[in-house]
XYZ file of C-alpha atoms in Angstrom:
756
model
C 25.578 -9.948 -6.138
C 23.991 -9.529 -9.385
C 24.907 -6.626 -11.965
C 23.332 -3.284 -11.321
C 19.759 -2.918 -12.817
C 19.166 -0.177 -15.196
C 22.462 1.635 -14.495
C 22.393 3.615 -17.774
C 18.942 4.944 -16.758
C 20.130 6.222 -13.395
C 23.314 7.787 -15.110
C 21.050 9.648 -17.505
C 18.855 10.901 -14.645
C 21.820 11.959 -12.643
C 23.460 13.751 -15.606
C 20.403 16.139 -15.859
C 19.346 16.515 -12.388
C 21.301 19.495 -11.430
C 20.181 21.361 -14.456
C 16.442 20.680 -13.746
C 16.729 21.383 -9.993
C 18.489 24.728 -10.978
C 15.582 25.682 -13.234
C 12.906 24.503 -10.749
C 14.518 26.721 -8.012
C 14.195 29.629 -10.416
C 10.471 29.018 -11.460
C 9.606 28.332 -7.679
C 11.581 31.243 -6.580
C 12.776 29.906 -3.499
C 14.821 27.046 -2.017
C 13.425 23.559 -2.561
C 12.573 20.633 -0.513
C 13.791 17.184 -1.592
C 10.254 16.258 -2.576
C 10.164 19.388 -4.909
C 13.492 18.527 -6.434
C 12.407 15.022 -7.577
C 8.983 16.156 -8.675
C 10.291 18.900 -10.839
C 12.995 16.723 -12.194
C 10.412 14.160 -13.360
C 7.989 16.432 -15.308
C 6.542 14.893 -18.509
C 7.440 17.921 -20.345
C 11.020 17.924 -19.451
C 12.670 20.945 -17.869
C 10.529 22.716 -15.379
C 8.931 25.880 -16.912
C 6.175 26.783 -14.562
C 5.321 26.612 -10.623
C 2.702 24.363 -9.631
C 0.129 24.839 -6.728
C 0.532 22.313 -4.046
C -2.863 20.419 -3.649
C -4.278 22.053 -6.683
C -2.332 21.598 -10.038
C -2.703 18.485 -11.911
C 0.776 17.552 -13.382
C 1.988 15.048 -15.816
C 5.082 13.153 -14.559
C 7.376 10.714 -16.215
C 8.385 7.954 -13.598
C 11.641 6.130 -14.097
C 10.217 2.734 -13.399
C 7.084 0.491 -12.507
C 6.933 -2.540 -10.085
C 3.900 -4.845 -9.686
C 2.916 -7.589 -7.265
C 1.464 -10.759 -8.445
C -2.075 -10.158 -7.285
C -2.181 -6.711 -8.847
C -0.017 -7.426 -11.849
C -2.493 -9.765 -13.401
C -5.091 -6.823 -13.890
C -2.565 -4.549 -14.756
C -0.978 -6.694 -17.486
C -4.219 -7.808 -18.696
C -5.041 -4.100 -19.201
C -1.399 -3.537 -20.828
C -2.266 -6.435 -23.318
C -4.893 -4.455 -24.821
C -2.830 -1.267 -25.236
C -1.070 -2.623 -28.459
C 2.680 -2.184 -27.544
C 5.535 -4.510 -28.287
C 7.463 -3.680 -25.080
C 7.136 -1.710 -21.809
C 8.358 1.896 -22.239
C 10.154 2.026 -18.969
C 11.965 -0.628 -16.798
C 9.231 -2.696 -15.047
C 9.084 -5.815 -12.834
C 6.644 -8.435 -11.566
C 7.091 -9.966 -8.074
C 5.377 -12.930 -7.029
C 4.842 -12.447 -3.411
C 1.050 -12.434 -2.492
C -0.418 -15.815 -3.578
C 1.644 -18.042 -1.047
C -0.298 -19.086 1.997
C 1.387 -19.192 5.266
C 0.452 -22.545 6.715
C 3.176 -25.093 7.762
C 6.501 -23.547 6.991
C 8.331 -21.969 4.071
C 9.204 -25.164 1.966
C 5.866 -26.852 2.106
C 3.870 -23.491 1.662
C 5.956 -22.585 -1.537
C 5.452 -25.963 -2.954
C 1.687 -25.795 -2.396
C 1.704 -22.261 -3.904
C 3.558 -23.284 -7.099
C 0.988 -26.216 -7.540
C -2.085 -24.062 -6.729
C -1.037 -21.077 -8.843
C 0.908 -22.647 -11.550
C -1.420 -21.111 -14.150
C -1.133 -17.546 -12.904
C 2.770 -17.849 -12.387
C 2.846 -19.141 -16.126
C 0.738 -16.324 -17.104
C 2.971 -13.834 -15.425
C 6.064 -15.235 -16.463
C 5.105 -15.340 -20.118
C 3.577 -11.863 -20.167
C 6.772 -10.437 -18.624
C 9.053 -12.420 -20.955
C 7.095 -11.182 -23.849
C 6.972 -7.390 -23.060
C 10.588 -7.061 -21.448
C 9.515 -7.053 -17.797
C 11.791 -8.426 -15.179
C 10.286 -11.372 -13.313
C 10.763 -12.335 -9.693
C 9.638 -15.948 -9.110
C 7.585 -17.176 -6.130
C 9.987 -17.377 -2.974
C 12.317 -14.487 -4.379
C 10.763 -12.086 -1.850
C 8.193 -9.378 -1.139
C 8.086 -6.753 -3.678
C 8.980 -3.727 -1.503
C 12.023 -5.497 0.010
C 13.289 -6.592 -3.326
C 12.915 -3.085 -4.947
C 14.799 -1.691 -2.072
C 17.559 -4.243 -2.572
C 17.867 -4.064 -6.331
C 16.095 -0.970 -7.945
C 15.413 1.890 -5.646
C 18.010 4.812 -5.891
C 18.195 8.149 -4.351
C 16.327 10.982 -6.211
C 14.500 8.577 -8.482
C 10.760 8.355 -9.020
C 8.772 5.062 -9.358
C 5.190 3.935 -9.294
C 4.007 0.525 -7.962
C 0.503 -1.319 -8.253
C 0.674 -1.696 -4.236
C 0.197 0.980 -1.630
C 3.423 0.151 0.187
C 5.468 0.864 -2.916
C 6.306 4.044 -0.779
C 8.936 1.787 1.058
C 11.355 2.740 -1.390
C 11.339 6.324 0.130
C 13.868 4.667 2.451
C 16.456 5.038 -0.397
C 15.507 8.681 -1.076
C 12.789 7.983 -3.794
C 9.445 9.508 -4.496
C 7.754 6.088 -4.802
C 3.932 6.048 -5.116
C 1.337 3.250 -4.871
C -1.125 3.366 -7.757
C -3.840 1.134 -9.407
C -3.027 -1.031 -12.405
C -4.427 1.309 -14.981
C -1.889 4.073 -13.845
C 0.937 1.435 -14.141
C -0.409 0.608 -17.600
C -0.245 4.124 -18.631
C 3.478 4.303 -17.750
C 4.381 1.060 -19.229
C 2.536 2.161 -22.508
C 4.652 5.377 -22.615
C 2.103 7.673 -21.498
C 2.526 10.423 -18.980
C 1.236 9.772 -15.476
C -0.842 12.308 -13.789
C -0.872 13.394 -10.108
C -2.209 16.316 -8.283
C 0.886 18.267 -7.041
C 1.095 17.061 -3.337
C 1.188 19.253 -0.238
C 4.272 18.791 1.802
C 4.524 17.822 5.510
C 8.045 18.082 7.092
C 8.861 16.095 10.174
C 12.031 16.978 11.982
C 13.759 14.277 13.818
C 16.184 15.137 16.642
C 18.058 12.975 18.937
C 18.901 9.416 18.464
C 17.019 6.182 19.084
C 18.147 4.135 22.238
C 17.381 1.033 24.115
C 13.996 -0.765 23.224
C 13.065 1.911 20.505
C 13.406 1.345 16.805
C 12.431 3.080 13.631
C 8.997 1.386 13.668
C 8.271 3.488 16.647
C 8.704 6.655 14.828
C 6.085 5.993 12.273
C 3.752 4.586 15.038
C 4.136 7.793 16.766
C 3.602 9.851 13.480
C 0.502 7.799 12.724
C -1.088 8.563 16.171
C -0.440 12.348 15.496
C -1.761 12.439 11.962
C -4.294 9.609 12.042
C -5.062 7.520 8.972
C -6.078 10.509 6.755
C -3.778 13.078 7.921
C -1.275 12.554 5.259
C -3.824 12.590 2.441
C -2.829 14.490 -0.665
C 0.782 15.295 1.021
C 4.232 14.097 0.724
C 5.948 13.558 4.089
C 9.812 14.386 4.114
C 11.844 13.358 7.019
C 14.980 15.266 7.944
C 17.170 16.558 10.762
C 20.216 14.677 12.690
C 17.878 12.128 13.970
C 16.944 11.128 10.362
C 20.645 10.744 9.363
C 21.168 8.462 12.454
C 18.705 5.973 11.236
C 19.487 2.921 9.001
C 18.425 2.962 5.456
C 16.206 -0.045 5.979
C 14.654 1.666 9.027
C 13.918 4.653 6.995
C 12.310 2.223 4.651
C 10.070 0.953 7.636
C 9.071 4.567 8.178
C 8.259 5.290 4.782
C 6.346 1.875 4.190
C 3.841 2.752 6.889
C 3.180 6.377 5.477
C 0.630 4.434 3.408
C -1.338 3.940 6.832
C -1.636 7.865 7.186
C -2.786 8.317 3.724
C 0.365 10.081 2.313
C 0.964 10.251 -1.275
C 4.566 8.854 -0.214
C 7.276 9.549 2.182
C 11.059 10.215 1.643
C 14.514 10.910 3.233
C 17.328 12.824 1.819
C 20.453 10.765 0.638
C 23.007 10.393 3.468
C 25.728 7.992 4.835
C 23.361 5.207 5.761
C 21.992 4.901 2.279
C 25.513 4.818 0.807
C 26.225 1.903 3.002
C 23.222 0.192 1.993
C 23.905 0.647 -1.729
C 27.344 -0.742 -1.243
C 26.202 -3.705 0.947
C 23.515 -4.540 -1.807
C 26.117 -4.627 -4.574
C 25.366 -1.228 -6.147
C 28.582 0.883 -5.346
C 28.378 2.448 -8.867
C 24.970 4.053 -7.756
C 26.551 5.205 -4.471
C 29.369 6.764 -6.389
C 26.952 8.652 -8.792
C 24.987 9.676 -6.043
C 28.029 11.087 -3.988
C 28.777 13.168 -7.114
C 25.487 15.088 -6.910
C 24.866 14.647 -3.122
C 23.501 18.277 -2.848
C 20.675 17.657 -5.251
C 19.761 14.549 -3.486
C 18.422 16.168 -0.196
C 16.622 19.342 0.593
C 18.234 22.789 0.381
C 20.017 23.817 3.638
C 17.524 26.781 4.017
C 14.591 24.689 3.964
C 15.770 22.570 6.813
C 16.936 25.636 8.827
C 13.498 27.253 8.647
C 11.002 24.250 7.603
C 7.849 26.435 8.649
C 8.631 28.467 5.688
C 8.663 25.771 3.287
C 6.174 22.946 4.420
C 2.530 23.093 4.799
C 2.962 21.395 8.134
C 5.977 20.758 10.369
C 6.174 18.133 13.145
C 9.100 17.609 15.530
C 9.901 14.399 17.170
C 13.007 13.969 19.689
C 14.091 10.290 19.121
C 15.815 10.370 22.420
C 12.604 10.598 24.285
C 10.557 8.210 22.139
C 9.015 5.319 23.802
C 8.049 2.048 22.153
C 4.470 1.871 20.932
C 1.773 -0.468 19.968
C -0.866 0.643 17.592
C -4.301 -0.804 17.287
C -6.592 -2.782 17.500
C -8.513 -2.510 14.162
C -6.717 0.661 12.944
C -3.034 1.482 12.512
C -3.401 4.994 14.094
C -4.458 4.322 17.475
C -1.250 4.805 19.239
C -0.351 3.514 22.675
C 2.997 3.934 24.368
C 3.894 0.673 25.935
C 4.080 2.218 29.505
C 0.251 3.009 28.902
C -0.869 -0.386 27.578
C -1.783 -1.875 30.938
C -4.331 1.167 31.616
C -5.605 1.242 28.136
C -6.193 -2.562 27.886
C -8.081 -2.441 31.159
C -10.122 0.559 30.030
C -11.042 -0.978 26.654
C -11.347 -4.619 27.879
C -8.820 -5.845 25.474
C -7.788 -9.399 26.023
C -4.217 -9.189 27.349
C -2.936 -12.686 26.530
C -0.994 -12.740 23.476
C -1.719 -15.735 21.276
C 0.674 -15.238 18.377
C 3.707 -12.884 17.863
C 4.554 -12.341 13.999
C 7.590 -10.520 12.555
C 8.720 -9.846 9.125
C 6.732 -8.638 6.206
C 7.556 -5.872 3.695
C 7.704 -3.449 6.375
C 10.104 -5.053 8.961
C 12.152 -7.899 7.605
C 15.515 -6.215 7.205
C 18.831 -7.878 8.377
C 18.675 -5.341 11.165
C 15.129 -6.096 12.272
C 15.820 -9.822 12.193
C 19.101 -9.776 14.076
C 17.658 -7.542 16.902
C 14.806 -9.887 17.292
C 17.089 -12.876 17.215
C 19.122 -11.328 20.002
C 15.919 -11.360 22.138
C 15.203 -14.922 21.266
C 18.711 -15.896 22.210
C 18.358 -14.139 25.534
C 15.264 -15.926 26.316
C 16.872 -19.286 25.496
C 19.795 -18.359 27.687
C 17.615 -17.132 30.577
C 15.564 -20.323 30.445
C 12.320 -18.491 29.577
C 9.758 -20.577 27.868
C 7.713 -18.454 25.039
C 4.193 -18.146 26.125
C 2.900 -17.263 22.700
C 3.306 -18.876 19.186
C 5.909 -17.084 17.093
C 6.704 -16.916 13.375
C 9.166 -15.197 11.218
C 8.292 -14.073 7.439
C 11.593 -13.009 5.705
C 11.072 -10.204 3.156
C 13.533 -11.557 0.524
C 15.593 -14.624 -0.493
C 18.715 -12.446 0.090
C 17.947 -11.812 3.830
C 16.587 -15.377 4.250
C 19.766 -17.045 3.028
C 21.865 -14.402 4.858
C 20.325 -14.990 8.173
C 20.236 -18.767 7.874
C 24.118 -18.512 7.146
C 24.583 -16.494 10.186
C 22.770 -18.899 12.466
C 19.813 -16.450 13.213
C 17.379 -18.988 11.903
C 18.513 -21.684 14.298
C 18.031 -19.433 16.928
C 14.343 -18.946 16.314
C 14.051 -22.571 15.675
C 15.230 -23.259 19.188
C 12.555 -20.771 20.372
C 9.894 -23.218 18.609
C 9.311 -20.568 15.860
C 7.832 -21.008 12.469
C 9.655 -19.466 9.497
C 7.149 -18.971 6.740
C 8.091 -18.383 3.063
C 9.434 -14.987 1.636
C 6.115 -13.702 0.800
C 3.428 -11.448 2.269
C 1.560 -14.420 4.029
C -0.204 -13.192 7.338
C 0.037 -9.402 6.544
C -2.602 -9.688 3.977
C -4.609 -12.414 5.090
C -2.901 -15.310 3.498
C -2.507 -17.273 6.798
C -4.266 -20.427 7.462
C -4.331 -19.909 11.159
C -5.730 -22.903 13.164
C -8.760 -22.068 14.897
C -9.593 -18.781 13.407
C -12.706 -20.142 12.044
C -14.036 -20.324 15.510
C -14.383 -16.455 15.634
C -12.973 -16.342 19.056
C -11.897 -12.909 20.610
C -8.340 -12.951 20.958
C -5.053 -10.779 20.702
C -2.075 -10.968 18.283
C 0.781 -8.759 17.967
C 2.844 -8.321 14.811
C 5.399 -6.073 13.102
C 3.110 -5.747 9.864
C 1.742 -2.417 8.754
C -2.159 -2.983 8.622
C -4.398 -4.354 11.340
C -8.005 -3.879 9.968
C -10.661 -6.121 11.201
C -10.277 -9.713 10.196
C -7.248 -8.825 7.800
C -4.554 -11.182 9.129
C -6.600 -14.423 9.977
C -10.163 -13.711 8.530
C -11.514 -13.487 12.190
C -13.181 -10.189 12.820
C -12.772 -10.820 16.638
C -8.923 -10.822 16.250
C -7.375 -7.848 17.933
C -4.263 -7.196 15.998
C -1.658 -4.722 17.502
C 1.264 -3.401 15.348
C 4.744 -3.048 17.096
C 8.329 -3.049 16.289
C 9.886 -6.595 15.752
C 11.605 -6.092 18.767
C 8.527 -5.390 20.984
C 6.610 -8.174 19.131
C 9.386 -10.613 20.019
C 9.331 -9.483 23.622
C 5.482 -9.699 23.921
C 5.357 -13.127 22.263
C 8.017 -14.425 24.921
C 6.011 -12.975 27.734
C 2.666 -13.840 26.264
C 1.199 -10.516 27.847
C 0.114 -7.515 25.939
C 0.741 -5.326 29.070
C 4.272 -6.517 29.419
C 6.718 -3.464 29.449
C 10.238 -4.895 28.488
C 11.894 -1.695 29.769
C 10.603 -2.197 33.550
C 9.117 -5.731 33.860
C 10.714 -9.039 34.571
C 9.673 -12.654 33.575
C 9.657 -15.663 35.231
C 12.091 -18.422 34.015
C 11.966 -22.113 34.282
C 13.750 -22.144 37.504
C 11.117 -19.746 39.029
C 13.525 -16.819 38.979
C 12.864 -13.408 37.947
C 14.863 -12.187 34.985
C 14.873 -9.283 32.695
C 15.347 -9.164 29.001
C 18.305 -6.442 28.085
C 17.587 -3.971 25.337
C 17.937 -5.794 21.849
C 21.153 -5.304 19.915
C 21.775 -6.119 16.151
C 23.631 -5.184 13.091
C 22.456 -2.671 10.614
C 24.169 -4.812 7.923
C 25.628 -8.179 8.101
C 29.406 -8.121 8.999
C 30.208 -10.894 6.549
C 28.165 -9.198 3.752
C 24.786 -10.406 2.015
C 24.936 -13.731 0.287
C 22.402 -15.597 -1.842
C 22.503 -18.816 -3.952
C 19.555 -18.076 -6.229
C 17.863 -14.594 -5.715
C 14.819 -15.732 -7.958
C 15.241 -13.525 -10.861
C 14.153 -14.160 -14.385
C 15.359 -11.753 -17.129
C 12.952 -11.175 -20.135
C 13.672 -12.287 -23.689
C 15.578 -9.455 -25.581
C 12.933 -10.220 -28.322
C 9.492 -11.232 -27.075
C 7.687 -10.998 -30.460
C 7.589 -14.769 -31.014
C 6.323 -15.434 -27.520
C 2.478 -16.166 -27.123
C 0.450 -15.484 -24.007
C -2.427 -17.612 -23.733
C -5.532 -17.468 -21.537
C -7.734 -20.492 -21.263
C -11.307 -19.189 -21.983
C -12.576 -21.733 -19.319
C -10.216 -20.630 -16.615
C -11.540 -19.550 -13.333
C -8.383 -17.757 -12.523
C -7.688 -15.603 -15.648
C -10.098 -13.828 -17.841
C -9.262 -11.439 -20.775
C -11.022 -8.040 -20.424
C -13.700 -6.607 -22.358
C -13.807 -2.788 -22.685
C -16.268 -1.056 -20.519
C -19.229 0.898 -22.276
C -18.899 4.500 -23.170
C -21.148 6.844 -21.180
C -24.252 7.640 -23.460
C -24.060 11.189 -22.786
C -27.505 11.216 -20.685
C -28.177 11.996 -17.342
C -28.262 8.965 -14.927
C -32.292 8.319 -13.879
C -33.864 6.206 -11.743
C -30.943 5.029 -9.791
C -31.204 2.897 -6.821
C -29.010 2.843 -3.604
C -27.115 -0.611 -3.722
C -25.508 -0.007 -0.076
C -25.244 2.939 2.186
C -21.874 1.955 3.763
C -21.550 2.800 7.523
C -18.284 3.795 9.085
C -14.835 2.549 7.788
C -15.035 1.063 4.469
C -11.551 0.062 3.180
C -10.533 -1.658 -0.052
C -10.617 -4.703 2.187
C -14.200 -4.358 2.756
C -14.875 -3.500 -0.907
C -12.754 -6.268 -2.348
C -11.331 -8.693 0.262
C -7.799 -10.274 0.140
C -7.160 -13.767 1.616
C -8.916 -16.363 -0.290
C -10.108 -14.018 -2.895
C -6.528 -13.389 -4.032
C -7.296 -16.465 -6.114
C -9.334 -14.563 -8.559
C -7.367 -11.337 -8.849
C -7.067 -12.203 -12.562
C -10.747 -13.091 -13.076
C -12.789 -9.938 -13.026
C -16.284 -11.668 -12.983
C -15.295 -14.175 -10.205
C -13.703 -11.823 -7.845
C -16.609 -9.381 -8.480
C -18.614 -12.044 -6.166
C -16.869 -10.437 -3.194
C -17.778 -6.809 -4.130
C -18.676 -4.805 -0.767
C -19.419 -7.996 1.211
C -17.356 -6.517 4.121
C -19.230 -3.230 4.283
C -21.712 -2.541 6.969
C -25.156 -1.625 5.655
C -26.279 1.593 7.317
C -29.995 0.497 7.334
C -29.548 -2.703 9.154
C -26.113 -2.755 10.657
C -25.236 -5.989 8.913
C -22.529 -6.966 6.495
C -23.444 -8.392 3.013
C -27.120 -8.075 3.524
C -28.897 -5.286 1.315
C -32.489 -4.806 0.057
C -33.297 -5.731 -3.478
C -35.702 -3.117 -4.588
C -36.969 -5.388 -7.393
C -38.157 -8.036 -4.908
C -38.333 -6.294 -1.635
C -36.221 -8.913 -0.084
C -32.754 -8.879 1.275
C -29.765 -10.457 -0.328
C -26.006 -10.595 -0.700
C -24.511 -7.397 -2.237
C -23.171 -9.008 -5.393
C -26.225 -10.977 -5.967
C -28.557 -8.002 -5.597
C -26.262 -5.821 -7.848
C -26.166 -8.453 -10.745
C -29.892 -8.639 -10.455
C -30.137 -4.689 -10.911
C -27.592 -4.918 -13.986
C -29.813 -7.668 -15.686
C -32.926 -5.519 -15.142
C -31.007 -2.362 -16.571
C -31.317 -0.530 -13.386
C -28.502 1.944 -12.752
C -27.112 2.067 -9.000
C -25.068 4.119 -6.551
C -22.947 3.222 -3.793
C -22.942 5.711 -0.580
C -20.085 5.772 1.958
C -18.528 7.462 5.053
C -15.186 9.170 5.576
C -11.948 8.147 3.714
C -13.735 5.623 1.660
C -11.184 3.161 -0.044
C -8.583 3.630 2.573
C -6.000 0.776 2.484
C -4.324 -0.848 -0.490
C -3.880 0.260 -4.145
C -6.328 -2.517 -5.112
C -7.869 -1.497 -8.263
C -10.315 -4.330 -8.113
C -12.268 -2.382 -5.490
C -13.034 0.210 -8.393
C -13.173 -2.378 -11.275
C -15.644 -4.760 -9.656
C -18.473 -2.161 -8.917
C -17.916 -1.027 -12.408
C -18.024 -4.501 -13.827
C -21.263 -5.087 -11.971
C -23.052 -1.914 -13.175
C -22.596 0.466 -10.361
C -22.550 3.954 -11.932
C -21.309 6.359 -9.137
C -19.642 6.233 -5.658
C -20.993 9.086 -3.278
C -19.025 9.490 -0.089
C -17.927 12.011 2.582
C -14.341 11.785 1.447
C -12.055 9.428 -0.348
C -8.689 7.826 0.091
C -6.386 9.119 -2.849
C -5.500 6.009 -4.540
C -9.053 4.747 -4.595
C -10.576 7.980 -5.935
C -8.001 7.851 -8.765
C -8.683 4.286 -9.525
C -12.547 4.995 -9.898
C -11.677 7.757 -12.369
C -9.551 5.455 -14.353
C -12.410 2.879 -14.695
C -15.047 5.485 -15.790
C -16.726 5.777 -12.654
C -18.137 8.660 -11.071
C -16.346 9.537 -7.738
C -18.522 12.185 -5.940
C -18.481 13.691 -2.445
C -21.216 15.423 -0.613
C -20.727 19.227 -0.611
C -22.398 18.989 2.894
C -21.429 15.909 4.668
C -24.773 15.973 6.704
C -26.684 14.954 3.328
C -25.228 11.551 4.013
C -28.007 11.279 6.498
C -30.833 12.153 3.848
C -30.117 9.121 1.785
C -32.754 6.560 2.492
C -32.921 2.878 1.834
C -35.860 3.030 -0.701
C -34.654 6.311 -2.458
C -34.560 6.810 -6.107
C -31.565 8.843 -7.219
C -31.594 11.311 -10.530
C -28.787 13.185 -11.864
C -29.971 16.624 -12.970
C -27.002 18.008 -14.669
C -24.447 15.335 -15.500
C -24.832 16.520 -19.261
C -22.924 19.604 -18.067
C -20.147 17.713 -16.291
C -17.207 20.244 -16.177
C -14.165 20.964 -13.944
C -14.779 22.715 -10.727
C -18.562 22.477 -11.062
C -20.878 20.722 -8.583
C -23.445 18.302 -9.662
C -27.001 18.163 -8.262
C -28.793 14.980 -7.521
C -32.544 14.546 -6.947
C -33.554 12.238 -4.182
C -36.880 10.779 -4.656
C -38.152 9.350 -1.328
C -40.594 6.371 -0.880
C -43.283 8.779 0.086
C -42.979 10.733 -3.195
C -41.192 13.738 -1.601
C -38.163 15.016 -3.427
C -35.033 16.943 -2.295
C -31.937 18.080 -4.180
C -28.316 17.665 -2.789
C -25.125 19.208 -4.140
C -22.134 16.845 -4.806
C -18.602 17.978 -5.528
C -16.020 16.107 -7.649
C -12.217 16.621 -8.483
C -12.224 15.811 -12.294
C -10.070 17.683 -14.503
C -10.933 17.949 -18.282
C -8.668 14.919 -19.137
C -10.384 12.837 -16.463
C -13.799 13.899 -17.738
C -12.778 12.544 -21.027
C -11.916 9.256 -19.182
C -15.480 9.220 -17.764
C -17.117 9.959 -21.305
C -14.844 7.153 -23.067
C -15.909 4.459 -20.424
C -12.396 4.202 -19.004
C -8.679 5.650 -19.410
C -7.834 2.368 -21.190
C -10.473 2.979 -23.859
C -8.711 6.239 -24.696
C -5.148 4.940 -24.503
C -6.139 2.062 -26.810
C -7.443 4.489 -29.383
C -4.403 6.955 -29.190
C -1.872 4.157 -29.527
C -3.762 2.705 -32.578
């Protein structure tokens, strides 16, 4: 194993932690949750001096580190290059995991990616080398798995340009997904601002058994809280049941906290985390953590009487938990496996499972893979022919090399499985699935985290269900969505009825982890002589121009570009899949802006009325016509607008194309912040029913934007086609600093001025 990264930084943090926790306890005036300890220990101002109000106070924090994946790193680093710094201010890393398409198998797919993305990889490698950023090469693994194996540490705080950064909560961190502009702030040595989160406590009792896994905990929680139930809150897990889970199992639970809208999720430091730190070559960190163990978990009084300290408390008995499948089309539609036959019939879901996929950043630990391999081995020995296609996506080269050494990949090969590259692949739409273009209605099951329409294979008629790796493996073997491995039998090649035993695996490899080349590139000690060049004719990369400042006037005669109906995630606003190619080229990727959103006025996607011509056209083309004509526009949306990934492109693209404001019923947290950072107006209806007042041919006038101030609603005048007018009130959550971002044309413009 390699040396411990950033050990001095961890030592320094641990040396001051006890003092900061004690001072925080004094200013708060009561015992502290783990989340509060970490937050108050990372204040930008240093020692805690005041109590902050949950869900209300905007607070400046000083995260310990930043992590970026290759798709989002491009825009984050293009912004950072404009800041004028010689080196990043905090330890930072780039991970090449998003641009590798799953098609044939790991070796061929990786070779193809290196060929196709050479320009982008060279850019990221050289920028990292120049500015002191650790670079993980293509094939090294998925960002969140690599972070857990190398960088996450109990009691730390990190931000990452991916919504599943929260995975590091499995090692007791506060790890939060952000847009690239937030990452750039921290890398540039600035404070990072966050509204002080509310706190949801989840008490776990009992112990998992049989077919249940950590995945089923978060699938159950998602069913309880829904996709927006965690918005603005940190979810803190505790109790004897929490201690019984493996560290990587905790990571899985925290990872999918992004699917309930939570700011992040975390667990207190315990023996499983110590075991994992030692197994991944970080005994020194484990020793340091053991020395301050009491400060790396919530106070005893908190867990004894959680209702007094959390804003909401949920209790789950792991001993009574049942395996779940969540979906289709949303990760919070939770169905216990015993009820799937009934639900499938009621909803007319296709019950033939075409493909089972395990792995991804969510579930590719040694424990996950070994339990699935145990089921595959059982199937082979029982003479059961798998009925569905099956694939494995290892989370890192460390895990892949170790499972190959231990014979687990051989078992999967005998089952006829495909092993894809150590990358995101099918989880994010980077899957060249044969036949997907036919748009046939079909069912797949996977152990990933998201299952929005068309996310995995580009086919909106693919019903994707989320389950544990074990359940996914069993359903792929059975080929039947309604198969309940707890009670049901299968017919083997001899015509006999046979039953799969509950899966068994190893929390950590008995022989330890092993790897030949983990795929890490350390940055140059002095990068001043390294040049970073971007070809002006490139269609993959484009240097950024500053967005224009606000002219100080009310926005007048704005048109409605689109009124989005229903779910409008970042996938709908800026699709992934093939569009990942253009993540470093703002103008090119802007051609996918809102093409997945459903137009309220005609029920169609990517078809909106051009008010200049009266004709209907594609959203990006119509918006480019408005921009060319100097016409302001707004986008209107529904609930939880911008749900999903941290994708700041979903904010930058409308901004680049000339959209002035996004007006919705409610926002997902990261997207709202991203809009603010890019100098956009992120507004919500004061009365949600006013959404219905917006008509296709309306003209919209801002009446009091010139008096934009914290806590004060704005008034919009709707001028309808018949000449009638009505005013509506709209809210915002901008504080004084964020209003300055708007006035300056974006946060980056202010940072550039301050660093000069």
